[in-house]
Amino acid sequence: MLLIARLLLGFAGGLVTGVSPLYLTEIAPMGLRGFMGVLCPMGLCAGVLIAQIFGFSFMLGNESSWHYLIGLYIILTLPSIALFLHLPESPKYLFVVKGLEDKGINVEEI
């Protein structure tokens, strides 16, 4: 079970690293696109660092409290799922998939 959880978390981390910066740069204003593209991978790296620190044996990385360390993942997951419902659709999606030319960005103009 632990192996399956690590596999799923690794897959989710890979998706976050690839898809999130792409989405964030599409919805960000022109002046913030570079910052938004870098923000997500930096947050992921900071999260790995914090997890490594919490994994020290004197914190939560011992036999009696390792399951709490794994459970901390849900603290950021649940708010992320709730906020996911309120994210705007990207301009490219609005133009290409939904055909809303007035709300989307024409890729040929860029």
PDB file of C-alpha atoms in Angstrom:
ATOM      1  CA  MET A   1       0.000   0.000   0.000  1.00  0.00           C
ATOM      2  CA  LEU A   2       2.860   2.357   0.802  1.00  0.00           C
ATOM      3  CA  LEU A   3       4.428   1.633  -2.573  1.00  0.00           C
ATOM      4  CA  ILE A   4       1.190   2.443  -4.396  1.00  0.00           C
ATOM      5  CA  ALA A   5       0.857   5.710  -2.471  1.00  0.00           C
ATOM      6  CA  ARG A   6       4.423   6.707  -3.356  1.00  0.00           C
ATOM      7  CA  LEU A   7       3.773   5.838  -6.999  1.00  0.00           C
ATOM      8  CA  LEU A   8       0.622   7.962  -7.107  1.00  0.00           C
ATOM      9  CA  LEU A   9       2.302  10.879  -5.340  1.00  0.00           C
ATOM     10  CA  GLY A  10       5.224  10.717  -7.764  1.00  0.00           C
ATOM     11  CA  PHE A  11       2.846  10.714 -10.719  1.00  0.00           C
ATOM     12  CA  ALA A  12       0.952  13.675  -9.247  1.00  0.00           C
ATOM     13  CA  GLY A  13       4.211  15.539  -8.672  1.00  0.00           C
ATOM     14  CA  GLY A  14       5.204  14.987 -12.295  1.00  0.00           C
ATOM     15  CA  LEU A  15       1.859  16.276 -13.537  1.00  0.00           C
ATOM     16  CA  VAL A  16       2.066  19.325 -11.281  1.00  0.00           C
ATOM     17  CA  THR A  17       5.551  20.114 -12.547  1.00  0.00           C
ATOM     18  CA  GLY A  18       4.462  19.951 -16.181  1.00  0.00           C
ATOM     19  CA  VAL A  19       0.865  21.129 -16.390  1.00  0.00           C
ATOM     20  CA  SER A  20       0.601  23.804 -13.698  1.00  0.00           C
ATOM     21  CA  PRO A  21       3.273  26.182 -15.054  1.00  0.00           C
ATOM     22  CA  LEU A  22       1.706  25.922 -18.497  1.00  0.00           C
ATOM     23  CA  TYR A  23      -1.735  26.802 -17.153  1.00  0.00           C
ATOM     24  CA  LEU A  24      -0.424  29.596 -14.929  1.00  0.00           C
ATOM     25  CA  THR A  25       1.463  31.248 -17.785  1.00  0.00           C
ATOM     26  CA  GLU A  26      -1.659  31.138 -19.961  1.00  0.00           C
ATOM     27  CA  ILE A  27      -3.898  32.921 -17.462  1.00  0.00           C
ATOM     28  CA  ALA A  28      -1.304  35.364 -16.059  1.00  0.00           C
ATOM     29  CA  PRO A  29      -0.923  38.926 -17.326  1.00  0.00           C
ATOM     30  CA  MET A  30       2.028  39.511 -19.669  1.00  0.00           C
ATOM     31  CA  GLY A  31       4.198  41.111 -16.980  1.00  0.00           C
ATOM     32  CA  LEU A  32       3.829  38.152 -14.594  1.00  0.00           C
ATOM     33  CA  ARG A  33       4.125  35.199 -16.972  1.00  0.00           C
ATOM     34  CA  GLY A  34       7.735  34.363 -16.190  1.00  0.00           C
ATOM     35  CA  PHE A  35       7.154  34.621 -12.457  1.00  0.00           C
ATOM     36  CA  MET A  36       4.087  32.398 -12.581  1.00  0.00           C
ATOM     37  CA  GLY A  37       5.873  29.787 -14.671  1.00  0.00           C
ATOM     38  CA  VAL A  38       8.658  29.511 -12.102  1.00  0.00           C
ATOM     39  CA  LEU A  39       6.446  29.751  -9.009  1.00  0.00           C
ATOM     40  CA  CYS A  40       4.936  26.263  -9.246  1.00  0.00           C
ATOM     41  CA  PRO A  41       8.191  24.249  -9.601  1.00  0.00           C
ATOM     42  CA  MET A  42       9.733  26.338  -6.814  1.00  0.00           C
ATOM     43  CA  GLY A  43       6.772  25.508  -4.584  1.00  0.00           C
ATOM     44  CA  LEU A  44       7.156  21.832  -5.363  1.00  0.00           C
ATOM     45  CA  CYS A  45      10.857  21.930  -4.494  1.00  0.00           C
ATOM     46  CA  ALA A  46      10.096  23.804  -1.269  1.00  0.00           C
ATOM     47  CA  GLY A  47       7.518  21.156  -0.396  1.00  0.00           C
ATOM     48  CA  VAL A  48      10.055  18.379  -0.922  1.00  0.00           C
ATOM     49  CA  LEU A  49      12.529  20.239   1.294  1.00  0.00           C
ATOM     50  CA  ILE A  50       9.949  20.659   4.063  1.00  0.00           C
ATOM     51  CA  ALA A  51       9.008  16.965   3.782  1.00  0.00           C
ATOM     52  CA  GLN A  52      12.661  15.980   4.087  1.00  0.00           C
ATOM     53  CA  ILE A  53      13.050  18.149   7.188  1.00  0.00           C
ATOM     54  CA  PHE A  54       9.932  16.668   8.792  1.00  0.00           C
ATOM     55  CA  GLY A  55      11.282  13.218   7.919  1.00  0.00           C
ATOM     56  CA  PHE A  56      14.235  13.511  10.300  1.00  0.00           C
ATOM     57  CA  SER A  57      14.072  10.880  13.013  1.00  0.00           C
ATOM     58  CA  PHE A  58      13.752  13.466  15.797  1.00  0.00           C
ATOM     59  CA  MET A  59      10.638  14.952  14.140  1.00  0.00           C
ATOM     60  CA  LEU A  60       8.160  12.630  12.398  1.00  0.00           C
ATOM     61  CA  GLY A  61      10.506  10.144  10.748  1.00  0.00           C
ATOM     62  CA  ASN A  62      10.517   7.487  13.449  1.00  0.00           C
ATOM     63  CA  GLU A  63       8.604   4.227  13.845  1.00  0.00           C
ATOM     64  CA  SER A  64       5.888   5.673  16.040  1.00  0.00           C
ATOM     65  CA  SER A  65       4.968   8.759  13.974  1.00  0.00           C
ATOM     66  CA  TRP A  66       5.781   8.111  10.294  1.00  0.00           C
ATOM     67  CA  HIS A  67       2.081   7.774   9.428  1.00  0.00           C
ATOM     68  CA  TYR A  68       1.486  11.363  10.587  1.00  0.00           C
ATOM     69  CA  LEU A  69       4.125  12.522   8.136  1.00  0.00           C
ATOM     70  CA  ILE A  70       2.309  10.829   5.268  1.00  0.00           C
ATOM     71  CA  GLY A  71      -1.011  12.234   6.500  1.00  0.00           C
ATOM     72  CA  LEU A  72       0.287  15.821   6.361  1.00  0.00           C
ATOM     73  CA  TYR A  73      -0.085  15.651   2.591  1.00  0.00           C
ATOM     74  CA  ILE A  74      -3.836  16.094   2.946  1.00  0.00           C
ATOM     75  CA  ILE A  75      -3.428  19.541   4.554  1.00  0.00           C
ATOM     76  CA  LEU A  76      -2.601  21.049   1.155  1.00  0.00           C
ATOM     77  CA  THR A  77      -4.572  18.592  -0.960  1.00  0.00           C
ATOM     78  CA  LEU A  78      -8.061  19.358   0.342  1.00  0.00           C
ATOM     79  CA  PRO A  79      -7.828  23.160  -0.043  1.00  0.00           C
ATOM     80  CA  SER A  80      -6.322  22.646  -3.503  1.00  0.00           C
ATOM     81  CA  ILE A  81      -9.280  20.524  -4.553  1.00  0.00           C
ATOM     82  CA  ALA A  82     -11.706  23.146  -3.217  1.00  0.00           C
ATOM     83  CA  LEU A  83      -9.874  25.961  -5.042  1.00  0.00           C
ATOM     84  CA  PHE A  84      -9.711  23.919  -8.244  1.00  0.00           C
ATOM     85  CA  LEU A  85     -13.443  24.432  -8.734  1.00  0.00           C
ATOM     86  CA  HIS A  86     -12.961  28.208  -8.945  1.00  0.00           C
ATOM     87  CA  LEU A  87     -10.070  28.374 -11.419  1.00  0.00           C
ATOM     88  CA  PRO A  88     -10.763  30.241 -14.663  1.00  0.00           C
ATOM     89  CA  GLU A  89     -10.532  28.457 -17.978  1.00  0.00           C
ATOM     90  CA  SER A  90      -7.456  29.335 -19.985  1.00  0.00           C
ATOM     91  CA  PRO A  91      -7.891  31.710 -22.934  1.00  0.00           C
ATOM     92  CA  LYS A  92      -6.479  29.119 -25.326  1.00  0.00           C
ATOM     93  CA  TYR A  93      -9.070  26.559 -24.166  1.00  0.00           C
ATOM     94  CA  LEU A  94     -11.878  29.088 -24.556  1.00  0.00           C
ATOM     95  CA  PHE A  95     -10.806  29.877 -28.116  1.00  0.00           C
ATOM     96  CA  VAL A  96      -9.822  26.450 -29.436  1.00  0.00           C
ATOM     97  CA  VAL A  97     -12.239  24.078 -27.693  1.00  0.00           C
ATOM     98  CA  LYS A  98     -15.284  26.190 -26.880  1.00  0.00           C
ATOM     99  CA  GLY A  99     -15.012  28.516 -29.879  1.00  0.00           C
ATOM    100  CA  LEU A 100     -15.506  31.688 -27.831  1.00  0.00           C
ATOM    101  CA  GLU A 101     -13.487  34.091 -29.942  1.00  0.00           C
ATOM    102  CA  ASP A 102     -14.357  37.142 -27.846  1.00  0.00           C
ATOM    103  CA  LYS A 103     -13.135  35.568 -24.561  1.00  0.00           C
ATOM    104  CA  GLY A 104     -10.251  33.542 -25.960  1.00  0.00           C
ATOM    105  CA  ILE A 105      -6.918  34.394 -27.485  1.00  0.00           C
ATOM    106  CA  ASN A 106      -6.316  33.701 -31.120  1.00  0.00           C
ATOM    107  CA  VAL A 107      -3.110  31.682 -31.242  1.00  0.00           C
ATOM    108  CA  GLU A 108      -2.334  33.055 -34.706  1.00  0.00           C
ATOM    109  CA  GLU A 109      -2.178  36.626 -33.329  1.00  0.00           C
ATOM    110  CA  ILE A 110       0.524  35.783 -30.764  1.00  0.00           C
TER     111      ILE A 110
END
